[in-house]
Short mmCIF file of C-alpha atoms in Angstrom, two decimals:
data_model
loop_
_atom_site.label_atom_id
_atom_site.label_comp_id
_atom_site.label_asym_id
_atom_site.label_seq_id
_atom_site.Cartn_x
_atom_site.Cartn_y
_atom_site.Cartn_z
CA MET Z 120 113.14 111.48 76.01
CA THR Z 121 114.60 108.22 77.20
CA SER Z 122 112.21 106.16 79.29
CA ARG Z 123 113.38 104.41 82.42
CA ALA Z 124 112.20 101.38 84.33
CA PRO Z 125 109.92 101.98 87.30
CA ASN Z 126 111.44 101.59 90.75
CA CYS Z 127 108.76 99.29 92.20
CA ALA Z 128 111.13 97.26 94.32
CA PRO Z 129 110.39 94.43 96.78
CA GLN Z 130 110.19 94.82 100.54
CA THR Z 131 113.91 94.11 101.04
CA ARG Z 132 114.87 96.31 98.16
CA ARG Z 133 117.63 98.43 96.70
CA ILE Z 134 117.81 101.65 98.71
CA ARG Z 135 116.77 104.66 96.67
CA LYS Z 136 114.68 107.20 98.56
CA PRO Z 137 115.10 108.77 101.99
CA GLY Z 138 112.42 106.53 103.43
CA SER Z 139 113.79 103.31 101.96
CA PRO Z 140 116.68 102.66 104.39
CA VAL Z 141 114.22 102.06 107.20
CA VAL Z 142 112.47 99.23 105.40
CA TRP Z 143 115.76 97.58 104.45
CA LEU Z 144 117.35 97.93 107.86
CA ALA Z 145 114.18 97.04 109.79
CA ALA Z 146 113.66 93.93 107.70
CA MET Z 147 117.22 92.75 108.29
CA THR Z 148 117.01 93.39 112.02
CA SER Z 149 113.74 91.49 112.34
CA ARG Z 150 115.11 88.49 110.50
CA GLN Z 151 118.29 88.46 112.55
CA ARG Z 152 116.28 88.44 115.73
CA SER Z 153 114.14 85.59 114.37
CA LEU Z 154 117.23 83.54 113.49
CA CYS Z 155 118.65 83.97 116.97
CA GLY Z 156 115.44 82.72 118.52
CA LEU Z 157 115.04 79.57 116.44
CA ALA Z 158 116.29 76.11 117.31
CA ALA Z 159 119.16 74.80 115.17
CA HIS Z 160 117.05 72.19 113.40
CA GLY Z 161 114.76 74.91 112.00
CA LEU Z 162 117.47 77.07 110.40
CA TRP Z 163 117.44 75.31 107.04
CA PHE Z 164 113.70 75.96 106.67
CA LEU Z 165 114.04 79.64 107.54
CA GLY Z 166 116.87 79.95 105.02
CA LEU Z 167 114.61 78.51 102.34
CA VAL Z 168 111.84 80.98 103.23
CA LEU Z 169 114.24 83.93 103.13
CA LEU Z 170 115.61 82.82 99.77
CA MET Z 171 112.09 82.63 98.32
CA ASP Z 172 111.31 86.08 99.74
CA ALA Z 173 114.38 87.60 98.12
CA THR Z 174 113.54 86.31 94.65
CA ALA Z 175 109.76 86.51 94.47
CA ARG Z 176 107.63 89.57 93.86
CA PRO Z 177 106.28 91.08 97.07
CA ALA Z 178 102.65 91.02 98.02
CA ASN Z 179 101.15 94.48 98.04
CA HIS Z 180 100.95 94.54 101.83
CA SER Z 181 102.26 96.88 104.45
CA PHE Z 182 103.42 95.67 107.84
CA SER Z 183 103.00 98.78 109.94
CA ARG Z 184 102.52 96.97 113.22
CA GLU Z 185 105.71 94.94 112.77
CA ARG Z 186 107.58 98.02 111.65
CA ALA Z 187 106.35 99.98 114.66
CA ALA Z 188 107.54 97.21 116.97
CA ASN Z 189 110.95 97.09 115.29
CA ARG Z 190 111.44 100.84 115.30
CA ASP Z 191 113.74 101.95 118.13
CA GLU Z 192 112.61 104.96 120.15
CA ASN Z 193 115.82 106.77 119.20
CA GLU Z 194 115.54 105.92 115.50
CA ILE Z 195 116.43 109.02 113.51
CA ILE Z 196 115.84 107.78 109.95
CA PRO Z 197 112.58 108.84 108.27
CA PRO Z 198 110.16 105.90 108.30
CA ASP Z 199 108.97 104.26 105.09
CA HIS Z 200 105.49 103.74 106.55
CA LEU Z 201 103.37 106.70 107.65
CA ASN Z 202 100.22 106.01 109.69
CA GLY Z 203 97.05 107.39 108.14
CA VAL Z 204 98.59 107.96 104.70
CA LYS Z 205 97.24 105.95 101.76
CA LEU Z 206 100.57 105.29 100.03
CA GLU Z 207 103.88 104.10 101.42
CA MET Z 208 107.01 106.10 100.63
CA ASP Z 209 107.85 103.55 97.92
CA GLY Z 210 104.47 103.95 96.20
CA HIS Z 211 102.89 100.75 97.54
CA LEU Z 212 99.32 100.95 98.81
CA ASN Z 213 99.05 101.12 102.58
CA LYS Z 214 96.95 98.02 103.25
CA ASP Z 215 96.48 98.96 106.92
CA PHE Z 216 95.04 102.38 106.09
CA HIS Z 217 91.41 101.62 106.96
CA GLN Z 218 92.38 100.19 110.32
CA GLU Z 219 94.69 103.12 111.06
CA VAL Z 220 92.02 105.76 110.45
CA PHE Z 221 89.37 103.77 112.30
CA LEU Z 222 91.40 102.70 115.36
CA GLY Z 223 93.86 105.58 115.63
CA LYS Z 224 96.58 105.00 118.21
CA ASP Z 225 94.71 101.94 119.60
CA MET Z 226 95.63 99.62 116.73
CA ASP Z 227 97.45 97.17 119.01
CA GLY Z 228 94.24 96.54 120.96
CA PHE Z 229 92.94 94.15 118.29
CA ASP Z 230 95.81 91.69 117.88
CA GLU Z 231 94.98 88.19 116.72
CA ASP Z 232 95.84 86.85 120.18
CA SER Z 233 93.33 89.14 121.92
CA GLU Z 234 90.37 87.50 123.66
CA PRO Z 235 87.44 87.68 121.16
CA ARG Z 236 84.79 88.79 123.61
CA ARG Z 237 86.95 91.61 124.90
CA SER Z 238 87.70 92.69 121.33
CA ARG Z 239 83.99 92.68 120.44
CA ARG Z 240 83.28 94.83 123.46
CA LYS Z 241 86.02 97.30 122.49
CA LEU Z 242 84.66 97.47 118.96
CA MET Z 243 81.20 98.30 120.26
CA VAL Z 244 82.68 101.01 122.48
CA ILE Z 245 84.23 102.54 119.37
CA PHE Z 246 80.89 102.22 117.57
CA SER Z 247 79.19 104.16 120.37
CA LYS Z 248 81.79 106.94 120.16
CA VAL Z 249 81.41 107.29 116.39
CA ASP Z 250 77.60 107.24 116.69
CA VAL Z 251 77.37 110.81 117.99
CA ASN Z 252 73.57 111.12 117.74
CA THR Z 253 73.07 107.70 119.42
CA ASP Z 254 70.66 106.37 116.80
CA ARG Z 255 72.55 103.04 116.74
CA ARG Z 256 73.88 103.58 113.24
CA ILE Z 257 76.86 105.44 111.79
CA SER Z 258 76.40 107.96 108.98
CA ALA Z 259 79.06 109.04 106.49
CA LYS Z 260 79.37 112.41 108.25
CA GLU Z 261 79.90 110.75 111.62
CA MET Z 262 82.52 108.45 110.13
CA GLN Z 263 84.21 111.40 108.42
CA HIS Z 264 84.57 113.27 111.70
CA TRP Z 265 85.89 110.12 113.37
CA ILE Z 266 88.49 109.59 110.63
CA MET Z 267 89.72 113.17 111.01
CA GLU Z 268 89.95 112.69 114.78
CA LYS Z 269 91.92 109.45 114.48
CA THR Z 270 94.25 110.97 111.87
CA ALA Z 271 94.94 113.81 114.29
CA GLU Z 272 95.83 111.19 116.91
CA HIS Z 273 98.48 109.75 114.62
CA PHE Z 274 99.88 113.23 114.13
CA GLN Z 275 100.07 113.83 117.89
CA GLU Z 276 101.88 110.51 118.28
CA ALA Z 277 104.36 111.64 115.63
CA VAL Z 278 104.91 114.93 117.47
CA LYS Z 279 105.53 113.05 120.72
CA GLU Z 280 108.01 110.66 119.11
CA ASN Z 281 109.72 113.54 117.34
CA LYS Z 282 110.62 115.15 120.67
CA LEU Z 283 112.61 112.03 121.57
CA HIS Z 284 114.24 111.79 118.15
CA PHE Z 285 115.16 115.49 118.13
CA ARG Z 286 116.70 115.22 121.60
CA ALA Z 287 118.88 112.37 120.31
CA VAL Z 288 120.38 114.54 117.56
CA ASP Z 289 120.45 117.79 119.60
CA PRO Z 290 122.36 116.78 122.77
CA ASP Z 291 123.41 120.35 123.59
CA GLY Z 292 119.75 121.40 123.60
CA ASP Z 293 120.21 124.61 121.59
CA GLY Z 294 117.08 123.88 119.56
CA HIS Z 295 118.87 123.57 116.20
CA VAL Z 296 120.55 120.68 114.39
CA SER Z 297 122.91 121.08 111.44
CA TRP Z 298 123.22 118.57 108.62
CA ASP Z 299 126.73 117.65 109.78
CA GLU Z 300 125.49 117.02 113.35
CA TYR Z 301 122.73 114.79 112.03
CA LYS Z 302 125.12 112.96 109.72
CA VAL Z 303 127.40 112.13 112.68
CA LYS Z 304 124.49 110.73 114.70
CA PHE Z 305 123.11 108.81 111.72
CA LEU Z 306 126.43 107.10 110.96
CA ALA Z 307 127.07 106.42 114.65
CA SER Z 308 123.66 104.70 114.86
CA LYS Z 309 124.83 102.42 112.05
CA GLY Z 310 127.97 101.28 113.88
CA HIS Z 311 130.54 103.90 112.91
CA ASN Z 312 132.76 105.51 115.54
CA GLU Z 313 131.10 108.81 116.42
CA ARG Z 314 134.33 110.62 117.34
CA GLU Z 315 136.12 109.51 114.18
CA ILE Z 316 133.19 110.57 111.99
CA ALA Z 317 132.94 113.96 113.75
CA ASP Z 318 136.68 114.59 113.33
CA ALA Z 319 136.59 113.59 109.66
CA ILE Z 320 133.70 115.97 108.95
CA LYS Z 321 135.35 118.78 110.91
CA ASN Z 322 138.59 118.35 108.96
CA HIS Z 323 136.71 118.05 105.64
CA GLU Z 324 138.08 114.54 105.13
CA GLU Z 325 136.41 111.95 102.95
CA LEU Z 326 134.14 109.64 104.92
CA LYS Z 327 134.99 105.96 104.76
CA VAL Z 328 131.51 104.56 104.09
CA ASP Z 329 130.31 102.11 101.48
CA GLU Z 330 128.51 103.10 98.28
CA GLU Z 331 125.10 102.10 99.63
CA THR Z 332 125.49 104.34 102.68
CA GLN Z 333 126.66 107.19 100.45
CA GLU Z 334 123.47 106.85 98.42
CA VAL Z 335 121.35 106.88 101.58
CA LEU Z 336 123.15 110.00 102.83
CA GLY Z 337 122.57 111.73 99.50
CA ASN Z 338 118.85 111.06 99.64
CA LEU Z 339 118.64 112.10 103.27
CA ARG Z 340 120.50 115.33 102.49
CA ASP Z 341 118.00 116.20 99.74
CA ARG Z 342 115.18 115.63 102.19
CA TRP Z 343 116.98 117.66 104.87
CA TYR Z 344 117.33 120.67 102.58
CA GLN Z 345 113.67 120.39 101.61
CA ALA Z 346 112.59 120.42 105.27
CA ASP Z 347 114.64 123.58 105.93
CA ASN Z 348 112.08 126.38 105.74
CA PRO Z 349 113.11 129.68 104.17
CA PRO Z 350 115.28 131.54 104.79
CA ALA Z 351 117.41 128.40 104.44
CA ASP Z 352 120.19 128.09 107.02
CA LEU Z 353 120.67 124.29 106.90
CA LEU Z 354 119.73 124.17 110.59
CA LEU Z 355 116.54 122.32 111.46
CA THR Z 356 114.36 123.32 114.38
CA GLU Z 357 112.24 120.74 116.18
CA ASP Z 358 109.26 121.54 113.93
CA GLU Z 359 111.39 121.29 110.79
CA PHE Z 360 112.83 118.01 112.02
CA LEU Z 361 109.25 116.75 112.39
CA SER Z 362 108.70 117.61 108.71
CA PHE Z 363 111.92 115.77 107.87
CA LEU Z 364 110.70 112.59 109.60
CA HIS Z 365 106.97 112.98 108.82
CA PRO Z 366 106.39 114.75 105.48
CA GLU Z 367 102.65 113.95 105.56
CA HIS Z 368 101.92 116.86 107.90
CA SER Z 369 103.88 119.55 106.04
CA ARG Z 370 102.52 120.91 102.76
CA GLY Z 371 105.99 121.48 101.30
CA MET Z 372 107.28 118.06 102.36
CA LEU Z 373 104.11 116.35 101.13
CA LYS Z 374 104.82 117.83 97.70
CA PHE Z 375 108.38 116.52 97.93
CA MET Z 376 107.11 113.06 98.88
CA VAL Z 377 104.71 113.06 95.91
CA LYS Z 378 107.53 114.04 93.53
CA GLU Z 379 109.63 111.14 94.83
CA ILE Z 380 106.83 108.63 94.26
CA VAL Z 381 106.04 109.97 90.79
CA ARG Z 382 109.74 109.90 89.90
CA ASP Z 383 109.96 106.23 90.83
CA LEU Z 384 106.81 105.12 88.98
CA ASP Z 385 106.92 107.45 85.96
CA GLN Z 386 108.33 105.47 83.01
CA ASP Z 387 108.13 108.06 80.22
CA GLY Z 388 109.39 111.07 82.15
CA ASP Z 389 106.27 113.26 81.74
CA LYS Z 390 106.03 113.80 85.53
CA GLN Z 391 102.56 112.31 85.76
CA LEU Z 392 101.22 108.77 86.02
CA SER Z 393 99.17 106.74 83.58
CA LEU Z 394 97.22 103.67 84.68
CA PRO Z 395 99.80 101.23 83.19
CA GLU Z 396 102.58 103.02 85.09
CA PHE Z 397 100.69 102.95 88.39
CA ILE Z 398 99.76 99.26 88.20
CA SER Z 399 103.16 98.16 86.85
CA LEU Z 400 104.31 95.07 88.74
CA PRO Z 401 107.50 94.98 90.82
CA VAL Z 402 110.46 93.25 89.23
CA GLY Z 403 110.85 89.56 90.01
CA THR Z 404 109.71 86.14 88.95
CA VAL Z 405 106.53 84.22 89.69
CA GLU Z 406 107.09 80.53 90.29
CA ASN Z 407 103.72 79.27 91.54
CA GLN Z 408 100.00 79.98 91.60
CA GLN Z 409 100.26 81.82 94.90
CA GLY Z 410 102.72 84.25 93.32
CA GLN Z 411 100.40 84.73 90.37
CA ASP Z 412 97.49 85.45 92.72
CA ILE Z 413 99.61 88.09 94.45
CA ASP Z 414 100.32 89.72 91.09
CA ASP Z 415 96.63 89.63 90.14
CA ASN Z 416 95.61 91.24 93.43
CA TRP Z 417 98.33 93.88 93.05
CA VAL Z 418 96.97 94.94 89.67
CA LYS Z 419 93.32 94.76 90.78
CA ASP Z 420 93.81 96.82 93.95
CA ARG Z 421 95.92 99.51 92.31
CA LYS Z 422 93.62 99.77 89.28
CA LYS Z 423 90.61 100.33 91.53
CA GLU Z 424 92.45 102.93 93.63
CA PHE Z 425 93.67 104.77 90.52
CA GLU Z 426 90.30 104.88 88.75
CA GLU Z 427 87.98 105.47 91.70
CA LEU Z 428 89.98 107.66 94.07
CA ILE Z 429 93.24 109.12 92.74
CA ASP Z 430 92.26 110.19 89.21
CA SER Z 431 89.71 112.76 90.37
CA ASN Z 432 88.76 114.07 86.90
CA HIS Z 433 88.76 110.55 85.37
CA ASP Z 434 90.94 111.49 82.39
CA GLY Z 435 93.19 108.43 82.75
CA ILE Z 436 96.14 110.49 84.02
CA VAL Z 437 97.16 111.26 87.60
CA THR Z 438 98.92 114.58 88.05
CA MET Z 439 101.12 115.49 91.01
CA GLU Z 440 98.32 117.70 92.30
CA GLU Z 441 95.81 114.83 92.20
CA LEU Z 442 98.25 112.51 93.96
CA GLU Z 443 98.98 115.15 96.59
CA ASN Z 444 95.28 115.66 97.31
CA TYR Z 445 94.80 111.89 97.53
CA MET Z 446 97.67 111.48 100.00
CA ASP Z 447 96.90 114.49 102.20
CA PRO Z 448 95.79 112.94 105.52
CA MET Z 449 93.97 116.10 106.63
CA ASN Z 450 91.91 116.54 103.46
CA GLU Z 451 88.27 116.61 104.65
CA TYR Z 452 86.89 115.77 101.21
CA ASN Z 453 89.07 112.67 101.10
CA ALA Z 454 87.94 111.74 104.61
CA LEU Z 455 84.30 111.92 103.52
CA ASN Z 456 84.97 109.73 100.48
CA GLU Z 457 86.85 107.29 102.68
CA ALA Z 458 83.96 107.23 105.15
CA LYS Z 459 81.49 106.41 102.38
CA GLN Z 460 83.76 103.68 101.05
CA MET Z 461 84.24 102.10 104.48
CA ILE Z 462 80.49 102.09 105.11
CA ALA Z 463 79.80 100.61 101.66
CA ILE Z 464 82.10 97.66 102.41
CA ALA Z 465 79.87 96.49 105.28
CA ASP Z 466 76.50 98.02 104.38
CA GLU Z 467 74.60 94.79 103.73
CA ASN Z 468 71.13 96.33 104.00
CA GLN Z 469 72.10 99.17 101.65
CA ASN Z 470 70.80 101.98 103.89
CA HIS Z 471 74.07 103.97 103.60
CA HIS Z 472 74.71 103.61 107.31
CA LEU Z 473 76.80 101.25 109.41
CA GLU Z 474 75.00 99.24 112.09
CA PRO Z 475 76.35 97.14 115.00
CA GLU Z 476 75.72 93.79 113.31
CA GLU Z 477 77.50 94.97 110.16
CA ILE Z 478 80.59 96.33 111.87
CA LEU Z 479 80.98 93.12 113.89
CA LYS Z 480 80.51 90.93 110.82
CA TYR Z 481 83.16 92.91 108.93
CA SER Z 482 85.43 93.36 111.94
CA GLU Z 483 88.47 92.11 110.01
CA PHE Z 484 88.21 95.07 107.62
CA PHE Z 485 87.97 97.60 110.47
CA THR Z 486 90.34 96.06 113.02
CA GLY Z 487 92.45 93.44 111.27
CA SER Z 488 90.94 90.72 113.48
CA LYS Z 489 88.00 88.46 112.69
CA LEU Z 490 85.58 88.41 115.63
CA MET Z 491 83.36 85.32 115.53
CA ASP Z 492 79.70 84.93 116.55
CA TYR Z 493 78.99 88.55 115.70
CA ALA Z 494 75.20 88.19 115.31
CA ARG Z 495 74.65 86.18 118.48
CA ASN Z 496 76.69 88.55 120.62
CA VAL Z 497 75.87 91.94 119.15
CA HIS Z 498 73.15 92.93 121.59
CA GLU Z 499 75.08 91.75 124.63
CA GLU Z 500 78.27 93.55 123.59
CA PHE Z 501 76.46 96.75 122.61
#
């Protein structure tokens, strides 16, 4: 069997999977907005930065908060980033995962610009909520229950957003959307004339779209058919449309998502992943020490995740079933393992519990923001 190169592409990458268009389009939109806001004398510097970004390997980071800000409320393309899921749609590790399952829908409350004392106080409020038995320390079981609760919050947010998205593609309100109806709305959202597209589809005429858009439509169509529960009628209900946009909360769509990731990383075509395949670096060139450090961290992080969490039977191979279990956001066993791992990160006194001083000291891990003077202020804030 002929082997193929892995599709570990950079952040502004060649569109391949249904989720990928969002990353490409969102990145372009963000940069365009940035360019418009800059003074003329700074344009040459921004151009240099963008050129470096296009040629260098990407850091293994996710930018969920930026992506959420850039995502229009009527956006109807499946997102590349899924809150509370450990892998991105492109197979990158979700580097915001710990914060997402600890903060839930309140992630924006700990921005870098937030007043430190207020942030410390909010963190201690969260600590008190997790500490159900009020013994001033968090056990793995308490953290597990909290993770499950915060993951459910993300799901409810997705359900709420889906109502808006579904309304955008179902203007007549009949509760069903066909693939052709969705295709018209999708192309119209990308600048095409909605009436002309609708007439062309109705008359079975060839659509005048570029090759890249054709590829995106093909991937979206595959995902659409997968979301259509049996008996298949190619009409999506609101619940099926939720599965189309958010595969993490549908067992069938989660399997589809796993197959897509394995397909893109699997180099020898055996439909499973070895360690070398999983840690394979994205294509690109490294021109300085910073780039080399990014590569080293990429390999280190993915190797640890593969060996300690994904490869459950430790045989050096990750099957689709293992990857599906790892990515399932509602898997209670995974939530318990995650709870133990999160506690271990900050458990300086090695008592297998998380205490106020520890959570404040390691606030950057839990919230994304470093809160200073943790020891001096812990009692006051608690």
